[in-house]
Coordinates of C-alpha atoms in Angstrom, one line a residue:
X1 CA 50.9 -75.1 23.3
X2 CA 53.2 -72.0 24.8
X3 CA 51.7 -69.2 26.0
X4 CA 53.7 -67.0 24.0
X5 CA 51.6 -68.6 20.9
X6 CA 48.5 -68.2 22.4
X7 CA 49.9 -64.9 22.5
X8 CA 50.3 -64.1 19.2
X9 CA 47.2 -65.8 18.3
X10 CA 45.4 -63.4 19.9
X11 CA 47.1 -60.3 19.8
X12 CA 49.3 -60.9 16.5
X13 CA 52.5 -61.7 15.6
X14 CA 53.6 -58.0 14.8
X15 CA 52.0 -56.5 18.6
X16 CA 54.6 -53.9 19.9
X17 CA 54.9 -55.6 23.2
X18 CA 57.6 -58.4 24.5
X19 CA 55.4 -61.0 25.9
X20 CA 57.1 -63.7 28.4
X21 CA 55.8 -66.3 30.6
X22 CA 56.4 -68.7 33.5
X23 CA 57.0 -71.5 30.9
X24 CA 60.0 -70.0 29.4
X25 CA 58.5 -68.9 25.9
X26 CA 58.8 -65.4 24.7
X27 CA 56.9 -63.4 22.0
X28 CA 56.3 -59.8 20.5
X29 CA 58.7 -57.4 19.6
X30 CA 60.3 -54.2 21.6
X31 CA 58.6 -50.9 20.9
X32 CA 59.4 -47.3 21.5
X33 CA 59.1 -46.9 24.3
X34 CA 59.4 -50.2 25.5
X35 CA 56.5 -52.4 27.1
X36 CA 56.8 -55.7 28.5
X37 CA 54.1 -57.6 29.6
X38 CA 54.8 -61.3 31.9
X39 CA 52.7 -63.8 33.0
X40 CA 54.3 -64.9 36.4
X41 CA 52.4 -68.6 37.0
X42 CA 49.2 -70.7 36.4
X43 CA 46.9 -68.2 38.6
X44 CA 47.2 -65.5 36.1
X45 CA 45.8 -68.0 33.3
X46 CA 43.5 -69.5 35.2
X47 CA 41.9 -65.9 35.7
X48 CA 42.2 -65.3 32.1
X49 CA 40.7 -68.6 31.6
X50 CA 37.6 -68.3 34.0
X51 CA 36.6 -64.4 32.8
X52 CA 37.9 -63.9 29.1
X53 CA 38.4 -60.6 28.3
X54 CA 39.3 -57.4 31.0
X55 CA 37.9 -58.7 33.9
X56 CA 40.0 -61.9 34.0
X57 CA 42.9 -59.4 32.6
X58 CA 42.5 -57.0 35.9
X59 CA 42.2 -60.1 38.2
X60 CA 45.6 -61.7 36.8
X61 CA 46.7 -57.8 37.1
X62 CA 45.5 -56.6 40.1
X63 CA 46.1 -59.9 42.0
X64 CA 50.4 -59.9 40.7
X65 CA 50.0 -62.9 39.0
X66 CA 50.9 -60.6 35.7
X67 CA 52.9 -57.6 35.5
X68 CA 53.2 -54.9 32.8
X69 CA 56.6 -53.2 32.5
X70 CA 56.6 -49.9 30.9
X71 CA 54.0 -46.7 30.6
X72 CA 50.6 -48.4 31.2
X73 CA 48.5 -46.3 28.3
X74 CA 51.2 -47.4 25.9
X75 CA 50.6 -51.2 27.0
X76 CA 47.2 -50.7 26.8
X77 CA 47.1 -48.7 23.7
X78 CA 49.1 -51.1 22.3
X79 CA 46.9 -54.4 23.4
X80 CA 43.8 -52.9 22.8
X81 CA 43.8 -54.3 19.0
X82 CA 43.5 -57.7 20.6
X83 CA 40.4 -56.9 20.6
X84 CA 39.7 -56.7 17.7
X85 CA 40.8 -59.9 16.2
X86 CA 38.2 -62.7 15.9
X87 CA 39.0 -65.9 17.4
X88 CA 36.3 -68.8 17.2
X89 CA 34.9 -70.9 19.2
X90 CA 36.7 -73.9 18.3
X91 CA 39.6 -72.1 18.3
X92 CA 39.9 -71.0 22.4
X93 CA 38.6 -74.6 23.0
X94 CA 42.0 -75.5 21.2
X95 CA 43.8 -73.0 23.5
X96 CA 41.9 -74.3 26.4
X97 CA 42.7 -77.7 25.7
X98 CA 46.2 -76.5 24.7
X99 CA 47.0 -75.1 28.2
X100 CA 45.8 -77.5 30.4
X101 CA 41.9 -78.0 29.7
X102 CA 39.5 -78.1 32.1
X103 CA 42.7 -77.9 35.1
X104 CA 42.5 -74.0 34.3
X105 CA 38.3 -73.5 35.1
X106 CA 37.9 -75.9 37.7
X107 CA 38.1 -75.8 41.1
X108 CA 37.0 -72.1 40.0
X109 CA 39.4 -69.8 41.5
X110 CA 37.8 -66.4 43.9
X111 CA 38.3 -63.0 42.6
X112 CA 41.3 -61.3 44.2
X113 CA 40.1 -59.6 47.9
X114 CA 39.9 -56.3 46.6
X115 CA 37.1 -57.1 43.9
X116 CA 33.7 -55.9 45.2
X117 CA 31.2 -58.7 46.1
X118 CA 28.1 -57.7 44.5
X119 CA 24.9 -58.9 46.5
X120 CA 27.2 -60.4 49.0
X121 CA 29.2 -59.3 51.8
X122 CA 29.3 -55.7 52.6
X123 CA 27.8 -54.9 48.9
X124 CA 24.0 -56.0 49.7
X125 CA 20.2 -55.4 49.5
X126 CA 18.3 -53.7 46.8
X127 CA 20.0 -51.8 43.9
X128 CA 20.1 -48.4 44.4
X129 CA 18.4 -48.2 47.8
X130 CA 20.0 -45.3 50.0
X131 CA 21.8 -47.9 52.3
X132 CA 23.4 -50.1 49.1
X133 CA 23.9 -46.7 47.5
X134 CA 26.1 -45.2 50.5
X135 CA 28.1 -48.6 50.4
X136 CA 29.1 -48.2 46.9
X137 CA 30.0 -45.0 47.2
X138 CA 32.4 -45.7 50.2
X139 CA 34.0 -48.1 48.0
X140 CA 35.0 -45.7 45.5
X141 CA 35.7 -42.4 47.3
X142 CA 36.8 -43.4 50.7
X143 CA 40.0 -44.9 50.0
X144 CA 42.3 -42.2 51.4
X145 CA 42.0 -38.2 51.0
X146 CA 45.6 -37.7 50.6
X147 CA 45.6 -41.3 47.5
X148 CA 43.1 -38.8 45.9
X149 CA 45.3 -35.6 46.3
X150 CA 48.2 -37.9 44.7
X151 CA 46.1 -38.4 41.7
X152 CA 44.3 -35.6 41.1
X153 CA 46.3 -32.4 42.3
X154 CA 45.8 -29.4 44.0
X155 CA 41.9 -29.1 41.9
X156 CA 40.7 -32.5 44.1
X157 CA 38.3 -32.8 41.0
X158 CA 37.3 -36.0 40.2
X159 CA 35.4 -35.4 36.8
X160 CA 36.3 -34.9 33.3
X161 CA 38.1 -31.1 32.9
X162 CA 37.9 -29.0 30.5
X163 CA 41.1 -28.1 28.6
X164 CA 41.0 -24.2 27.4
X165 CA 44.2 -24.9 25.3
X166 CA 46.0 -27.8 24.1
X167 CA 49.0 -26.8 27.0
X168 CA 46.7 -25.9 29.9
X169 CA 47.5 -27.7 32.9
X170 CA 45.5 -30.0 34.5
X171 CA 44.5 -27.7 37.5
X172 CA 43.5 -24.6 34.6
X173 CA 41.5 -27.5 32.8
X174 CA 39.7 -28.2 36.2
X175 CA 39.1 -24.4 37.0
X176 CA 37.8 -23.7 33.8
X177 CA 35.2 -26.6 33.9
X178 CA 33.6 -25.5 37.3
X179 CA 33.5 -21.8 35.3
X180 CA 31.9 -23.5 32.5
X181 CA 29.8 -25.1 34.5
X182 CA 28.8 -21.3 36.5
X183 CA 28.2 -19.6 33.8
X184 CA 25.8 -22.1 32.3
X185 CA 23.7 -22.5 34.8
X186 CA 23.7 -18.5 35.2
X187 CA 25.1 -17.7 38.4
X188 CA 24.9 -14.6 39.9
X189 CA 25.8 -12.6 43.5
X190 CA 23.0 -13.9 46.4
X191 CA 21.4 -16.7 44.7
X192 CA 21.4 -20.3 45.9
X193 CA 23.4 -23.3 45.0
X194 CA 23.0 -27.0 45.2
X195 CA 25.8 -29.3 44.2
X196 CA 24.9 -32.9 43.6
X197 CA 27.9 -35.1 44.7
X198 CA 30.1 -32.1 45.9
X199 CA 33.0 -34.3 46.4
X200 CA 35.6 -32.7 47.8
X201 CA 34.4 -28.7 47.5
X202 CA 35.7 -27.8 44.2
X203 CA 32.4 -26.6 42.7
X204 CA 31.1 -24.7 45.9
X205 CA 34.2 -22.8 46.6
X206 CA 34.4 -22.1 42.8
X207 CA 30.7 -20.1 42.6
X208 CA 31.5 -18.8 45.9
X209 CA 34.4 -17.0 45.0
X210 CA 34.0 -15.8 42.0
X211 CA 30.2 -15.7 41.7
X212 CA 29.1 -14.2 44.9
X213 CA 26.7 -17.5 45.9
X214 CA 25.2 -19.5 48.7
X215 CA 26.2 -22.7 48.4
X216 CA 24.8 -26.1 49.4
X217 CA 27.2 -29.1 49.1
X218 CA 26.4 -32.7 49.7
X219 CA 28.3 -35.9 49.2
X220 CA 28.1 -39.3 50.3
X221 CA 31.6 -39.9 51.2
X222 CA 32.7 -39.3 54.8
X223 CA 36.2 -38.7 53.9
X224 CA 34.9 -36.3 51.3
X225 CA 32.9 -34.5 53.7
X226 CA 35.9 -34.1 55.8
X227 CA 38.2 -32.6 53.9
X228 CA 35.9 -30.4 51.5
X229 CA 34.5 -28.4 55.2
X230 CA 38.4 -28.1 56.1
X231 CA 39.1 -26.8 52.4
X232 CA 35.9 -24.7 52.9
X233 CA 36.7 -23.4 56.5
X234 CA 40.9 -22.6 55.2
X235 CA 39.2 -21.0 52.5
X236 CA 37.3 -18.5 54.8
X237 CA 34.2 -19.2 52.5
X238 CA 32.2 -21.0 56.0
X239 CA 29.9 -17.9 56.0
X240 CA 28.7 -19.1 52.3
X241 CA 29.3 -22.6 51.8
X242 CA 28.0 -25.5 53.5
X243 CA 28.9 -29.1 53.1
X244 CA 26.4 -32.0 53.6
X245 CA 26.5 -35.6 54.3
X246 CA 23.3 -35.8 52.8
X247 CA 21.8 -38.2 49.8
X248 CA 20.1 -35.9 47.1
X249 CA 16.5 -37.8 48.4
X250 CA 16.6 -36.3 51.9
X251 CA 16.4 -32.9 50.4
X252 CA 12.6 -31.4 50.4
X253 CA 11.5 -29.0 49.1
X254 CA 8.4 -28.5 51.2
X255 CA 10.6 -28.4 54.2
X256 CA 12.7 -24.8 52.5
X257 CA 15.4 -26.7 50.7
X258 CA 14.8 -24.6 47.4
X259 CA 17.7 -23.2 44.9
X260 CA 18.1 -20.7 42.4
X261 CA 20.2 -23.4 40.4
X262 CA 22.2 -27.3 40.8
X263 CA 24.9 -28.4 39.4
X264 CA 25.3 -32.2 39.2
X265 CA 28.8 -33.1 38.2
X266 CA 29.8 -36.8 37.6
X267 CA 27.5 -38.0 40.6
X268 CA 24.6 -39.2 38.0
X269 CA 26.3 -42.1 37.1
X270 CA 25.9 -43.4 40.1
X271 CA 21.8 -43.0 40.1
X272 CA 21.2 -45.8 37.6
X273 CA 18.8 -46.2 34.8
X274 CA 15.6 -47.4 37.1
X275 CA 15.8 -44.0 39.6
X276 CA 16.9 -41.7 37.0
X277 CA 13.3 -40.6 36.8
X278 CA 13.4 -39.9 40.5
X279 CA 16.4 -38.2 40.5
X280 CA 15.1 -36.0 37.8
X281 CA 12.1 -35.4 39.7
X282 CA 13.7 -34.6 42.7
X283 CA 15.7 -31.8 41.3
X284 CA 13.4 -30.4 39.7
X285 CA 11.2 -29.8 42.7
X286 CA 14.0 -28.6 44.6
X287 CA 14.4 -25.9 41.7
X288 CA 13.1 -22.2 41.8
X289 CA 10.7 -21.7 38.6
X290 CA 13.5 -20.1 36.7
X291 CA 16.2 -21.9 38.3
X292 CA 18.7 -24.3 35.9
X293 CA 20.2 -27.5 36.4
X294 CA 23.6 -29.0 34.8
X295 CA 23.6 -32.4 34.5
X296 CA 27.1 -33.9 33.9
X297 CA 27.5 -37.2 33.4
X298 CA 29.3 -40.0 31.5
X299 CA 26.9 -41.5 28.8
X300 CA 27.4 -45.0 26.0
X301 CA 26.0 -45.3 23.0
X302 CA 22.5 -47.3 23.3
X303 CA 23.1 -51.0 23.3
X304 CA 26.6 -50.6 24.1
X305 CA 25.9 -52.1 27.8
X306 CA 23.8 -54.8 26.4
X307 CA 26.9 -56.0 23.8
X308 CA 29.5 -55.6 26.7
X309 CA 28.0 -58.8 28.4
X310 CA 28.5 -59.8 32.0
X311 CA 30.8 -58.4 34.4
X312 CA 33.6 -55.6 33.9
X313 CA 36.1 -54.7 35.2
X314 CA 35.3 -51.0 35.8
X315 CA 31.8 -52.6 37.7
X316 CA 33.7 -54.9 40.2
X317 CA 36.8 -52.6 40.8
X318 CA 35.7 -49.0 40.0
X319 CA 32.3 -48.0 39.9
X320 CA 30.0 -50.6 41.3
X321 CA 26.6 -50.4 40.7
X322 CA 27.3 -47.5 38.5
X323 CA 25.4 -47.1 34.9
X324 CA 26.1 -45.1 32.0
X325 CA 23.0 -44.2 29.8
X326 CA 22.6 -43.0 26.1
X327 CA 22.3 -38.9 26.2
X328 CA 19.2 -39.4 24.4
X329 CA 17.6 -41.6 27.2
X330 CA 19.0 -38.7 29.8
X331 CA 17.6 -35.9 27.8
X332 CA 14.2 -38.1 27.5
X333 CA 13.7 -38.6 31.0
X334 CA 14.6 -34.8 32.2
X335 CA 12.1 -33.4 29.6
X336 CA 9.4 -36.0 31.6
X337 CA 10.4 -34.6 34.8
X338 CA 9.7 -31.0 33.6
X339 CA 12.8 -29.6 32.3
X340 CA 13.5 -27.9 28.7
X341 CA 16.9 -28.7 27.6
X342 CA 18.4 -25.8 26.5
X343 CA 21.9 -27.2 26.0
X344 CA 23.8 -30.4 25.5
X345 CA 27.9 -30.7 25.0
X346 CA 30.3 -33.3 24.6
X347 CA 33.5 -33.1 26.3
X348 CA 34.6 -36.5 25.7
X349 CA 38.0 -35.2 24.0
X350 CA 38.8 -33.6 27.5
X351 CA 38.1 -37.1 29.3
X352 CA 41.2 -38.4 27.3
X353 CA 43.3 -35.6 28.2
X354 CA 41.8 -35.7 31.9
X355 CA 42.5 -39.4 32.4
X356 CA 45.6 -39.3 31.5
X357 CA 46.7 -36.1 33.6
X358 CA 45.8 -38.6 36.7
X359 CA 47.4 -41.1 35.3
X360 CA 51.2 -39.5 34.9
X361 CA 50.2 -37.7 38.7
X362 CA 50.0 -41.3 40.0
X363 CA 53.0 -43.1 38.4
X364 CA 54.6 -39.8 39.8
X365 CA 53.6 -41.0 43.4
X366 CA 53.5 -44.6 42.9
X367 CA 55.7 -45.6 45.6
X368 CA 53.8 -43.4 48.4
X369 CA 50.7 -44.5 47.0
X370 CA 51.5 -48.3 47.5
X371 CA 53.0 -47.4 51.1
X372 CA 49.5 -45.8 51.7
X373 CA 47.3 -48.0 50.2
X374 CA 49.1 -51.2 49.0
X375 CA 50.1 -52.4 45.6
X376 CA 46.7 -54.3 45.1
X377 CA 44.9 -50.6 45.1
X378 CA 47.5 -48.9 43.0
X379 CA 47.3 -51.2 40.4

């Protein structure tokens, strides 16, 4: 059996997409635009073989063994009905035997080097605990201040925007989010301001600025911390905005760390379903009695978790550790912890447009990026 008709048995005979391979068989047909995707040698199989599905897909990727040639979203666009098409169980141990049999899953081959080593290595101790917590987010966030300013432009926002109009740029999209954010939360001149997860100032500056606040930020990215005091202090906002490396538990509010409101802005994601409580609880202490919290995170559908099954790829490249929850299950726990919810909006239209903002800002940098970082990162 060729690769190019394992191929089309799995993705179809009529996928957009050339296909070619290492064996010298070709499938697919060209699109507009064009996308090619080729399978350089055995490694990229074997991946594919050993984790069926994306994970074994971004290790072939990630690792060179397989290339994509052409706008990426397209590819995956593209692939993504592959998906959808059943193949049985019989039918991959056909494929399996087709391509080499057991050769392909044994000796099992390691993850690339840049796939994070959950409970080993650096990536240790008990899920969710401040230290593992700090680790994880390293992973993510400090990978290079100026990779970041590649991808995400002058905002340096690294959550979902908010797009006014279907032509606003990515940076207005940004500016109105954090405004969105303000003016639910009901900020006004002299009060006090917690952001959860400041990253790299955005949010602070914002309600300083144009809201007259106090502002407390805290992250748990050193490189973060670094550059959001030097945007704060080029700003001239230093006489209103502070920024923390802090973990949201160190804050207490027996000890005076009390605010008028807290915004929490893509940083819950990273609490997890067992310490959501906790987190809830926390804030909520740290609140005035009038004072509001926004809560912006990224949720699933319940189940959805359960049905994805093992390992993904966002958890050992992306995210690690992170959980999404069902809104329901988020609005649940923060009425427990003393909240009323007064407000709930989806902006997952926005992610779309968001996502794929950073995406053209990278391809736009690629080379620079791989200089910085290497190719392994980029992809």
């Amino acid at each position: 059996m060729t690769l190019a008709e394992v191929f089309e048995q799995v993705a179809g005979s009529d996928t957009p997409v050339e296909f070619h391979a290492y064996d010298g068989s070709s499938a697919g047909r060209t699109g507009s635009p064009p996308v090619t995707v080729t399978v350089r040698d055995k490694t990229a199989v074997t991946y594919l073989a050993q984790s069926p599905g994306a994970l074994g897909l971004a290790r072939a990727f990630v690792s060179g063994h397989l290339d994509v040639d052409g706008d990426m979203y397209t590819a995956l666009s593209r692939l993504s009905g592959a998906q959808q098409i059943g193949v049985s169980l019989s039918d991959k141990l056909a494929i399996l035997r087709g391509l080499g049999g057991p050769k392909l899953l044994y000796p099992r081959l390691a993850p690339p080097p840049q796939e994070v080593r959950v409970n080993r290595s650096w990536l240790s101790g008990r899920r969710h605990s401040r230290g593992r917590d700090a680790s994880a987010i390293s992973h993510h966030y400090d990978v290079s201040n100026t990779f970041y300013e590649w991808v995400l432009g002058p905002s340096m926002a690294y959550t979902c925007a908010c797009y006014p109009t279907g032509d606003s740029t990515l940076e207005q999209a940004q500016e109105n989010k954090f405004d969105l954010v303000a003016r639910k939360i009901g900020l006004e001149p002299g009060m006090r301001l917690l952001d959860v997860g400041c990253g790299w100032g955005g949010m602070v500056m914002h309600a300083a600025q144009n809201y007259g606040v106090n502002a407390l930020g805290i992250t748990l990215s050193r490189e973060q911390e670094t550059l959001a005091r030097q945007r704060v202090h080029d700003a001239g906002l230093e006489d209103q905005v502070e920024i923390r490396y802090c973990d949201y538990r160190e804050l207490r509010s027996d000890q005076g760390e009390r605010f008028d409101a807290i915004s929490s802005i893509g940083m819950a994601e990273h609490v997890g379903a067992a310490a959501f409580s906790e987190y809830a609880g926390t804030l909520h202490k740290l609140l005035s009695g009038t004072g509001r919290l926004l809560n912006h995170q990224i949720s699933m559908p319940d189940g959805a978790s359960r049905a994805r099954g093992g390992p993904s790829f966002i958890d050992r490249y992306i995210f690690p550790d992170g959980e999404l929850q069902p809104v329901g299950n988020v609005v649940e726990v923060l009425e427990r912890a003393g909240f009323e919810v007064r407000d709930v909006e989806s902006l997952r239209e926005n992610y779309h447009l968001t996502l794929l903002a950073w995406l053209k800002n990278l391809q736009a940098s690629r080379a620079e990026a791989v200089e910085l970082v290497g190719e392994e990162r980029v992809r």
